[in-house]
PDB file of C-alpha atoms and ligand atoms in Angstrom:
ATOM      1  CA  MET A 177      23.486 -30.511  -4.177  1.00 63.00           C
ATOM      2  CA  SER A 178      25.137 -31.070  -0.784  1.00 70.00           C
ATOM      3  CA  ASN A 179      28.184 -29.288  -2.167  1.00 76.00           C
ATOM      4  CA  PHE A 180      26.048 -26.234  -3.047  1.00 76.00           C
ATOM      5  CA  VAL A 181      24.376 -26.195   0.397  1.00 77.00           C
ATOM      6  CA  ASN A 182      27.759 -26.513   2.130  1.00 76.00           C
ATOM      7  CA  HIS A 183      28.971 -23.425   0.332  1.00 74.00           C
ATOM      8  CA  ILE A 184      25.856 -21.363   0.968  1.00 71.00           C
ATOM      9  CA  ARG A 185      25.694 -22.328   4.645  1.00 74.00           C
ATOM     10  CA  PRO A 186      29.255 -23.251   5.681  1.00 74.00           C
ATOM     11  CA  ARG A 187      30.003 -24.753   9.119  1.00 75.00           C
ATOM     12  CA  GLN A 188      33.125 -22.661   9.509  1.00 78.00           C
ATOM     13  CA  VAL A 189      33.968 -19.167   8.298  1.00 77.00           C
ATOM     14  CA  PRO A 190      37.576 -17.884   8.587  1.00 76.00           C
ATOM     15  CA  GLY A 191      37.723 -14.761  10.756  1.00 77.00           C
ATOM     16  CA  ARG A 192      39.691 -12.855   8.115  1.00 73.00           C
ATOM     17  CA  VAL A 193      36.723 -12.839   5.693  1.00 74.00           C
ATOM     18  CA  LEU A 194      34.500 -11.144   8.283  1.00 77.00           C
ATOM     19  CA  SER A 195      36.386  -7.846   8.309  1.00 82.00           C
ATOM     20  CA  VAL A 196      33.712  -5.163   7.807  1.00 87.00           C
ATOM     21  CA  PHE A 197      36.237  -2.575   6.642  1.00 89.00           C
ATOM     22  CA  TYR A 198      37.282  -4.719   3.700  1.00 89.00           C
ATOM     23  CA  THR A 199      33.843  -5.232   2.102  1.00 92.00           C
ATOM     24  CA  PHE A 200      31.762  -2.641   4.033  1.00 94.00           C
ATOM     25  CA  CYS A 201      29.157  -5.401   3.720  1.00 94.00           C
ATOM     26  CA  LEU A 202      27.961  -3.729   0.518  1.00 97.00           C
ATOM     27  CA  GLY A 203      27.149  -7.049  -1.162  1.00 97.00           C
ATOM     28  CA  GLY A 204      25.248  -8.163   1.955  1.00 96.00           C
ATOM     29  CA  LEU A 205      23.363  -4.850   2.098  1.00 98.00           C
ATOM     30  CA  SER A 206      22.425  -5.279  -1.577  1.00 98.00           C
ATOM     31  CA  PHE A 207      21.016  -8.711  -0.791  1.00 98.00           C
ATOM     32  CA  LEU A 208      19.118  -7.348   2.243  1.00 98.00           C
ATOM     33  CA  ALA A 209      17.535  -4.687  -0.001  1.00 98.00           C
ATOM     34  CA  PHE A 210      16.649  -7.438  -2.483  1.00 98.00           C
ATOM     35  CA  ILE A 211      14.837  -9.441   0.235  1.00 98.00           C
ATOM     36  CA  ILE A 212      12.865  -6.349   1.357  1.00 98.00           C
ATOM     37  CA  LEU A 213      11.989  -5.689  -2.303  1.00 98.00           C
ATOM     38  CA  GLY A 214      10.758  -9.263  -2.722  1.00 98.00           C
ATOM     39  CA  ILE A 215       8.492  -9.099   0.348  1.00 98.00           C
ATOM     40  CA  THR A 216       7.096  -5.596  -0.295  1.00 98.00           C
ATOM     41  CA  GLY A 217       6.761  -6.356  -4.031  1.00 98.00           C
ATOM     42  CA  LEU A 218       4.705  -9.465  -3.295  1.00 98.00           C
ATOM     43  CA  LEU A 219       2.387  -7.437  -1.026  1.00 97.00           C
ATOM     44  CA  LEU A 220       2.059  -4.711  -3.685  1.00 97.00           C
ATOM     45  CA  MET A 221       0.985  -7.356  -6.226  1.00 97.00           C
ATOM     46  CA  PHE A 222      -2.222  -7.948  -4.257  1.00 96.00           C
ATOM     47  CA  HIS A 223      -3.465  -4.478  -5.232  1.00 96.00           C
ATOM     48  CA  TYR A 224      -1.638  -3.364  -8.346  1.00 97.00           C
ATOM     49  CA  LEU A 225      -3.435  -3.717 -11.685  1.00 97.00           C
ATOM     50  CA  PRO A 226      -1.216  -3.378 -14.760  1.00 97.00           C
ATOM     51  CA  GLY A 227      -2.564  -1.607 -17.825  1.00 97.00           C
ATOM     52  CA  GLU A 228      -2.799   1.775 -19.509  1.00 95.00           C
ATOM     53  CA  ASN A 229      -5.951   2.799 -17.640  1.00 94.00           C
ATOM     54  CA  THR A 230      -5.494   0.868 -14.398  1.00 97.00           C
ATOM     55  CA  GLY A 231      -1.761   1.120 -13.552  1.00 97.00           C
ATOM     56  CA  PHE A 232      -1.584   4.720 -12.379  1.00 97.00           C
ATOM     57  CA  SER A 233      -4.982   4.727 -10.638  1.00 97.00           C
ATOM     58  CA  SER A 234      -4.169   1.539  -8.708  1.00 96.00           C
ATOM     59  CA  VAL A 235      -0.868   3.088  -7.577  1.00 96.00           C
ATOM     60  CA  LEU A 236      -2.744   6.189  -6.379  1.00 95.00           C
ATOM     61  CA  THR A 237      -5.366   4.098  -4.544  1.00 95.00           C
ATOM     62  CA  LEU A 238      -2.606   1.999  -3.022  1.00 93.00           C
ATOM     63  CA  GLY A 239      -0.831   5.050  -1.628  1.00 88.00           C
ATOM     64  CA  SER A 240      -3.862   6.951  -0.368  1.00 90.00           C
ATOM     65  CA  VAL A 241      -6.689   4.499   0.464  1.00 91.00           C
ATOM     66  CA  LEU A 242      -5.150   1.158   1.441  1.00 92.00           C
ATOM     67  CA  PRO A 243      -4.029   1.012   5.128  1.00 93.00           C
ATOM     68  CA  TYR A 244      -0.210   1.191   5.231  1.00 95.00           C
ATOM     69  CA  GLY A 245      -0.234   1.245   1.412  1.00 96.00           C
ATOM     70  CA  GLY A 246       1.893   4.414   1.314  1.00 96.00           C
ATOM     71  CA  LEU A 247       4.405   2.868   3.705  1.00 97.00           C
ATOM     72  CA  LEU A 248       4.538  -0.294   1.599  1.00 97.00           C
ATOM     73  CA  ARG A 249       5.090   1.652  -1.621  1.00 97.00           C
ATOM     74  CA  ASN A 250       7.761   3.837  -0.038  1.00 97.00           C
ATOM     75  CA  LEU A 251       9.563   0.822   1.422  1.00 98.00           C
ATOM     76  CA  HIS A 252       9.602  -0.785  -2.029  1.00 98.00           C
ATOM     77  CA  TYR A 253      10.702   2.393  -3.793  1.00 98.00           C
ATOM     78  CA  TRP A 254      13.470   3.340  -1.351  1.00 98.00           C
ATOM     79  CA  SER A 255      14.816  -0.210  -1.057  1.00 98.00           C
ATOM     80  CA  ALA A 256      15.148  -0.207  -4.852  1.00 98.00           C
ATOM     81  CA  GLN A 257      17.047   3.091  -4.902  1.00 98.00           C
ATOM     82  CA  ILE A 258      19.264   1.965  -2.004  1.00 98.00           C
ATOM     83  CA  MET A 259      19.992  -1.306  -3.819  1.00 98.00           C
ATOM     84  CA  VAL A 260      21.081   0.539  -6.971  1.00 98.00           C
ATOM     85  CA  VAL A 261      23.467   2.633  -4.845  1.00 98.00           C
ATOM     86  CA  THR A 262      24.863  -0.280  -2.771  1.00 98.00           C
ATOM     87  CA  VAL A 263      25.370  -2.516  -5.847  1.00 98.00           C
ATOM     88  CA  ASN A 264      27.339   0.252  -7.575  1.00 98.00           C
ATOM     89  CA  LEU A 265      29.407   0.929  -4.439  1.00 98.00           C
ATOM     90  CA  HIS A 266      29.979  -2.837  -4.071  1.00 98.00           C
ATOM     91  CA  MET A 267      31.281  -2.957  -7.638  1.00 98.00           C
ATOM     92  CA  LEU A 268      33.588  -0.005  -6.916  1.00 98.00           C
ATOM     93  CA  ARG A 269      34.917  -1.842  -3.840  1.00 96.00           C
ATOM     94  CA  VAL A 270      35.604  -4.920  -5.974  1.00 96.00           C
ATOM     95  CA  VAL A 271      37.539  -2.717  -8.431  1.00 96.00           C
ATOM     96  CA  TRP A 272      39.372  -0.983  -5.556  1.00 94.00           C
ATOM     97  CA  THR A 273      40.560  -4.280  -4.036  1.00 93.00           C
ATOM     98  CA  HIS A 274      41.350  -5.767  -7.508  1.00 93.00           C
ATOM     99  CA  SER A 275      38.951  -8.624  -6.758  1.00 93.00           C
ATOM    100  CA  TYR A 276      37.912  -8.861 -10.423  1.00 95.00           C
ATOM    101  CA  LYS A 277      41.252 -10.543 -11.205  1.00 94.00           C
ATOM    102  CA  PRO A 278      41.728 -14.343 -11.468  1.00 93.00           C
ATOM    103  CA  PRO A 279      40.440 -16.527  -9.893  1.00 93.00           C
ATOM    104  CA  ARG A 280      37.392 -14.240  -9.474  1.00 95.00           C
ATOM    105  CA  GLN A 281      36.947 -13.151 -13.100  1.00 96.00           C
ATOM    106  CA  LEU A 282      33.864 -15.346 -13.620  1.00 98.00           C
ATOM    107  CA  ASN A 283      32.198 -13.944 -10.502  1.00 98.00           C
ATOM    108  CA  TRP A 284      32.921 -10.448 -11.802  1.00 98.00           C
ATOM    109  CA  LEU A 285      30.986 -11.334 -14.977  1.00 98.00           C
ATOM    110  CA  VAL A 286      28.148 -12.775 -12.872  1.00 98.00           C
ATOM    111  CA  GLY A 287      28.205  -9.436 -11.010  1.00 98.00           C
ATOM    112  CA  VAL A 288      27.932  -7.513 -14.287  1.00 98.00           C
ATOM    113  CA  GLY A 289      24.854  -9.632 -15.101  1.00 98.00           C
ATOM    114  CA  LEU A 290      23.410  -8.787 -11.669  1.00 98.00           C
ATOM    115  CA  LEU A 291      24.087  -5.082 -12.159  1.00 98.00           C
ATOM    116  CA  ILE A 292      22.200  -5.135 -15.488  1.00 98.00           C
ATOM    117  CA  LEU A 293      19.287  -7.044 -13.905  1.00 98.00           C
ATOM    118  CA  VAL A 294      19.089  -4.588 -10.970  1.00 98.00           C
ATOM    119  CA  LEU A 295      19.055  -1.584 -13.326  1.00 98.00           C
ATOM    120  CA  VAL A 296      16.414  -3.154 -15.600  1.00 98.00           C
ATOM    121  CA  LEU A 297      14.305  -4.018 -12.520  1.00 98.00           C
ATOM    122  CA  ASP A 298      14.549  -0.387 -11.382  1.00 98.00           C
ATOM    123  CA  PHE A 299      13.564   0.829 -14.842  1.00 98.00           C
ATOM    124  CA  THR A 300      10.604  -1.556 -15.262  1.00 98.00           C
ATOM    125  CA  GLY A 301       9.417  -0.587 -11.755  1.00 98.00           C
ATOM    126  CA  PHE A 302       9.372   3.034 -12.889  1.00 98.00           C
ATOM    127  CA  LEU A 303       7.346   2.047 -15.979  1.00 98.00           C
ATOM    128  CA  LEU A 304       4.777   0.272 -13.786  1.00 98.00           C
ATOM    129  CA  VAL A 305       3.897   3.543 -12.005  1.00 97.00           C
ATOM    130  CA  GLY A 306       1.922   4.254 -15.185  1.00 97.00           C
ATOM    131  CA  SER A 307       2.463   8.035 -15.079  1.00 97.00           C
ATOM    132  CA  GLN A 308       3.084  10.249 -18.120  1.00 96.00           C
ATOM    133  CA  GLU A 309       6.806  10.180 -17.322  1.00 97.00           C
ATOM    134  CA  SER A 310       6.774   6.392 -17.380  1.00 97.00           C
ATOM    135  CA  GLY A 311       4.911   6.491 -20.708  1.00 97.00           C
ATOM    136  CA  ALA A 312       7.640   8.732 -22.142  1.00 97.00           C
ATOM    137  CA  ALA A 313      10.358   6.423 -20.749  1.00 98.00           C
ATOM    138  CA  ALA A 314       8.623   3.359 -22.238  1.00 98.00           C
ATOM    139  CA  THR A 315       8.398   5.083 -25.621  1.00 97.00           C
ATOM    140  CA  VAL A 316      12.140   5.818 -25.523  1.00 97.00           C
ATOM    141  CA  ALA A 317      12.886   2.185 -24.548  1.00 98.00           C
ATOM    142  CA  VAL A 318      10.668   0.835 -27.366  1.00 97.00           C
ATOM    143  CA  ASN A 319      12.377   3.121 -29.895  1.00 97.00           C
ATOM    144  CA  ILE A 320      15.849   2.054 -28.713  1.00 97.00           C
ATOM    145  CA  LEU A 321      14.962  -1.650 -28.938  1.00 97.00           C
ATOM    146  CA  LYS A 322      13.479  -1.119 -32.414  1.00 96.00           C
ATOM    147  CA  LEU A 323      16.884   0.114 -33.591  1.00 97.00           C
ATOM    148  CA  ILE A 324      18.203  -3.479 -33.376  1.00 97.00           C
ATOM    149  CA  PRO A 325      18.140  -4.638 -37.004  1.00 97.00           C
ATOM    150  CA  GLY A 326      15.555  -7.328 -37.741  1.00 96.00           C
ATOM    151  CA  LEU A 327      14.886  -8.468 -34.180  1.00 97.00           C
ATOM    152  CA  GLY A 328      14.108  -5.021 -32.718  1.00 97.00           C
ATOM    153  CA  PRO A 329      10.320  -4.759 -33.139  1.00 96.00           C
ATOM    154  CA  GLY A 330       9.812  -8.334 -31.912  1.00 97.00           C
ATOM    155  CA  LEU A 331      12.036  -7.766 -28.859  1.00 97.00           C
ATOM    156  CA  ALA A 332      10.213  -4.529 -28.031  1.00 97.00           C
ATOM    157  CA  GLN A 333       6.896  -6.376 -28.134  1.00 97.00           C
ATOM    158  CA  ILE A 334       8.206  -9.267 -25.961  1.00 97.00           C
ATOM    159  CA  PHE A 335       9.830  -7.065 -23.312  1.00 97.00           C
ATOM    160  CA  LEU A 336       7.503  -4.077 -23.187  1.00 97.00           C
ATOM    161  CA  GLY A 337       4.232  -5.080 -24.874  1.00 97.00           C
ATOM    162  CA  ARG A 338       2.525  -2.076 -26.432  1.00 95.00           C
ATOM    163  CA  PRO A 339       2.941   0.809 -23.956  1.00 94.00           C
ATOM    164  CA  SER A 340       1.080   4.040 -24.701  1.00 94.00           C
ATOM    165  CA  ALA A 341       2.903   7.383 -24.640  1.00 94.00           C
ATOM    166  CA  LEU A 342       0.807   8.276 -21.564  1.00 95.00           C
ATOM    167  CA  SER A 343       1.518   5.172 -19.445  1.00 96.00           C
ATOM    168  CA  GLY A 344       4.359   2.644 -19.396  1.00 96.00           C
ATOM    169  CA  SER A 345       2.286   0.070 -17.529  1.00 97.00           C
ATOM    170  CA  THR A 346       1.653  -3.077 -19.595  1.00 98.00           C
ATOM    171  CA  LEU A 347       1.098  -6.736 -18.744  1.00 98.00           C
ATOM    172  CA  ALA A 348       4.455  -7.648 -20.347  1.00 98.00           C
ATOM    173  CA  VAL A 349       6.386  -5.159 -18.173  1.00 98.00           C
ATOM    174  CA  TYR A 350       4.466  -6.361 -15.102  1.00 98.00           C
ATOM    175  CA  VAL A 351       5.339 -10.027 -15.663  1.00 98.00           C
ATOM    176  CA  TRP A 352       9.011  -9.254 -16.357  1.00 98.00           C
ATOM    177  CA  HIS A 353       9.232  -7.006 -13.279  1.00 98.00           C
ATOM    178  CA  CYS A 354       7.414  -9.332 -10.867  1.00 98.00           C
ATOM    179  CA  VAL A 355       8.468 -12.774 -12.105  1.00 98.00           C
ATOM    180  CA  GLY A 356      11.079 -13.040 -14.869  1.00 98.00           C
ATOM    181  CA  LEU A 357      13.702 -10.549 -13.687  1.00 98.00           C
ATOM    182  CA  PRO A 358      13.475 -11.175  -9.885  1.00 98.00           C
ATOM    183  CA  PHE A 359      13.834 -14.945 -10.314  1.00 98.00           C
ATOM    184  CA  ALA A 360      16.736 -14.508 -12.728  1.00 98.00           C
ATOM    185  CA  ALA A 361      18.365 -12.163 -10.163  1.00 98.00           C
ATOM    186  CA  LEU A 362      17.697 -14.603  -7.310  1.00 98.00           C
ATOM    187  CA  PHE A 363      19.299 -17.470  -9.211  1.00 97.00           C
ATOM    188  CA  LEU A 364      22.340 -15.371 -10.188  1.00 98.00           C
ATOM    189  CA  GLN A 365      22.779 -14.121  -6.604  1.00 97.00           C
ATOM    190  CA  PHE A 366      22.935 -17.641  -5.183  1.00 94.00           C
ATOM    191  CA  TYR A 367      25.392 -18.605  -7.887  1.00 95.00           C
ATOM    192  CA  HIS A 368      27.380 -15.420  -6.999  1.00 97.00           C
ATOM    193  CA  PHE A 369      27.490 -16.389  -3.290  1.00 93.00           C
ATOM    194  CA  TRP A 370      28.485 -19.953  -4.109  1.00 91.00           C
ATOM    195  CA  ARG A 371      31.307 -18.729  -6.366  1.00 93.00           C
ATOM    196  CA  ILE A 372      32.667 -16.402  -3.659  1.00 91.00           C
ATOM    197  CA  ARG A 373      33.508 -19.431  -1.532  1.00 85.00           C
ATOM    198  CA  ARG A 374      34.664 -21.526  -4.501  1.00 87.00           C
ATOM    199  CA  ASP A 375      37.099 -18.719  -5.378  1.00 89.00           C
ATOM    200  CA  GLY A 376      38.631 -18.782  -1.879  1.00 84.00           C
ATOM    201  CA  GLY A 377      36.551 -16.250   0.084  1.00 85.00           C
ATOM    202  CA  VAL A 378      36.295 -12.509  -0.210  1.00 84.00           C
ATOM    203  CA  ARG A 379      39.942 -11.655   0.385  1.00 70.00           C
ATOM    204  CA  PRO A 380      42.491 -11.561  -2.425  1.00 62.00           C
ATOM    205  CA  LEU A 381      44.639 -14.702  -2.326  1.00 55.00           C
TER     206      LEU A 381
HETATM  207  C1  HEM B 470      22.481  -8.125  -6.692  1.00 88.92           C
HETATM  208  C2  HEM B 470      23.673  -7.583  -6.640  1.00 88.92           C
HETATM  209  C3  HEM B 470      24.832  -8.163  -5.857  1.00 88.92           C
HETATM  210  C4  HEM B 470      24.827  -8.822  -4.658  1.00 88.92           C
HETATM  211  C5  HEM B 470      23.619  -9.137  -3.765  1.00 88.92           C
HETATM  212  C6  HEM B 470      26.200  -9.170  -4.368  1.00 88.92           C
HETATM  213  C7  HEM B 470      26.619  -9.812  -3.209  1.00 88.92           C
HETATM  214  C8  HEM B 470      27.938 -10.060  -2.885  1.00 88.92           C
HETATM  215  C9  HEM B 470      28.407 -10.459  -1.583  1.00 88.92           C
HETATM  216  C10 HEM B 470      27.527 -10.694  -0.338  1.00 88.92           C
HETATM  217  C11 HEM B 470      29.756 -10.575  -1.663  1.00 88.92           C
HETATM  218  C12 HEM B 470      30.696 -10.918  -0.484  1.00 88.92           C
HETATM  219  C13 HEM B 470      31.550  -9.695  -0.109  1.00 88.92           C
HETATM  220  C14 HEM B 470      30.861  -8.391   0.012  1.00 88.92           C
HETATM  221  O1  HEM B 470      29.825  -8.275   0.695  1.00 88.92           O
HETATM  222  O2  HEM B 470      31.367  -7.427  -0.611  1.00 88.92           O
HETATM  223  C15 HEM B 470      30.143 -10.320  -3.036  1.00 88.92           C
HETATM  224  C16 HEM B 470      31.433 -10.424  -3.555  1.00 88.92           C
HETATM  225  C17 HEM B 470      31.785 -10.170  -4.874  1.00 88.92           C
HETATM  226  N1  HEM B 470      30.998  -9.524  -5.816  1.00 88.92           N
HETATM  227 FE1  HEM B 470      29.026  -9.153  -5.612  1.00 88.92          FE
HETATM  228  N2  HEM B 470      26.998  -8.755  -5.394  1.00 88.92           N
HETATM  229  C18 HEM B 470      26.210  -8.111  -6.326  1.00 88.92           C
HETATM  230  C19 HEM B 470      26.641  -7.477  -7.488  1.00 88.92           C
HETATM  231  C20 HEM B 470      27.950  -7.476  -7.944  1.00 88.92           C
HETATM  232  C21 HEM B 470      28.440  -6.704  -9.052  1.00 88.92           C
HETATM  233  C22 HEM B 470      27.615  -5.678  -9.833  1.00 88.92           C
HETATM  234  C23 HEM B 470      29.759  -7.042  -9.228  1.00 88.92           C
HETATM  235  C24 HEM B 470      30.732  -6.541 -10.248  1.00 88.92           C
HETATM  236  C25 HEM B 470      30.421  -6.291 -11.499  1.00 88.92           C
HETATM  237  C26 HEM B 470      30.100  -8.035  -8.221  1.00 88.92           C
HETATM  238  C27 HEM B 470      31.316  -8.683  -8.102  1.00 88.92           C
HETATM  239  C28 HEM B 470      31.724  -9.368  -6.984  1.00 88.92           C
HETATM  240  C29 HEM B 470      33.021 -10.004  -6.815  1.00 88.92           C
HETATM  241  C30 HEM B 470      34.150 -10.098  -7.880  1.00 88.92           C
HETATM  242  C31 HEM B 470      33.064 -10.501  -5.500  1.00 88.92           C
HETATM  243  C32 HEM B 470      34.245 -11.199  -4.793  1.00 88.92           C
HETATM  244  C33 HEM B 470      34.961 -10.089  -4.067  1.00 88.92           C
HETATM  245  C34 HEM B 470      36.175 -10.514  -3.291  1.00 88.92           C
HETATM  246  O3  HEM B 470      36.543 -11.675  -3.339  1.00 88.92           O
HETATM  247  O4  HEM B 470      36.759  -9.626  -2.632  1.00 88.92           O
HETATM  248  N3  HEM B 470      28.984  -8.244  -7.443  1.00 88.92           N
HETATM  249  N4  HEM B 470      29.019  -9.984  -3.754  1.00 88.92           N
END
């Protein structure tokens, strides 16, 4: 445990790893967006009601009736879009500087896991809006999952519940979006940060 803490919060950081023009701080900006998403998401949970009939109306009430509700929703939405952009740019930077090569190959795979989690979080967030578009998107997702032989229908039920074609908002999507996926992403991010130092810092050796 002390080893983990030492890596997350080191006493000394070599000056060479602080060069902004090497990383453009894209990983750090992704993490900042993640923190803003966590805080605004938690506040949104106080008012959002998942469900075919309640999802969309609670989003509308949130944006128009609740004081600062529109600001809260916009902060959450735009932080999510910014995170998708910064994570992709961060991955491009890693490719550009060949940082996916040994000894960082495992952290590259952790990064791929994070990219998938961020995209699925963005998608499930869109489903939670509960609009007709989100209902159509949920229907497409259910049909894709059902294509997996044998396991498909069960997986669709576990991950998406039973969304209607008119609203993608279900309790299953809500729990994945607010609990399962964010905590999985949080855990992977701390492992990602720990590995950066274990692999010798951000610069190629
Ligand atoms: C939630 C998403 C992510 C966060 C918060 C994150 C965060 C970070 C941070 C803070 C760094 C230190 C250097 C920098 O800021 O660029 C870093 C390095 C690294 N990241 Fe990520 N990252 C994420 C996603 C990814 C993805 C999608 C990949 C690739 C598939 C990836 C692969 C790597 C690798 C290989 C390094 C080491 C780079 C080097 O040594 O130069 N990360 N990450």
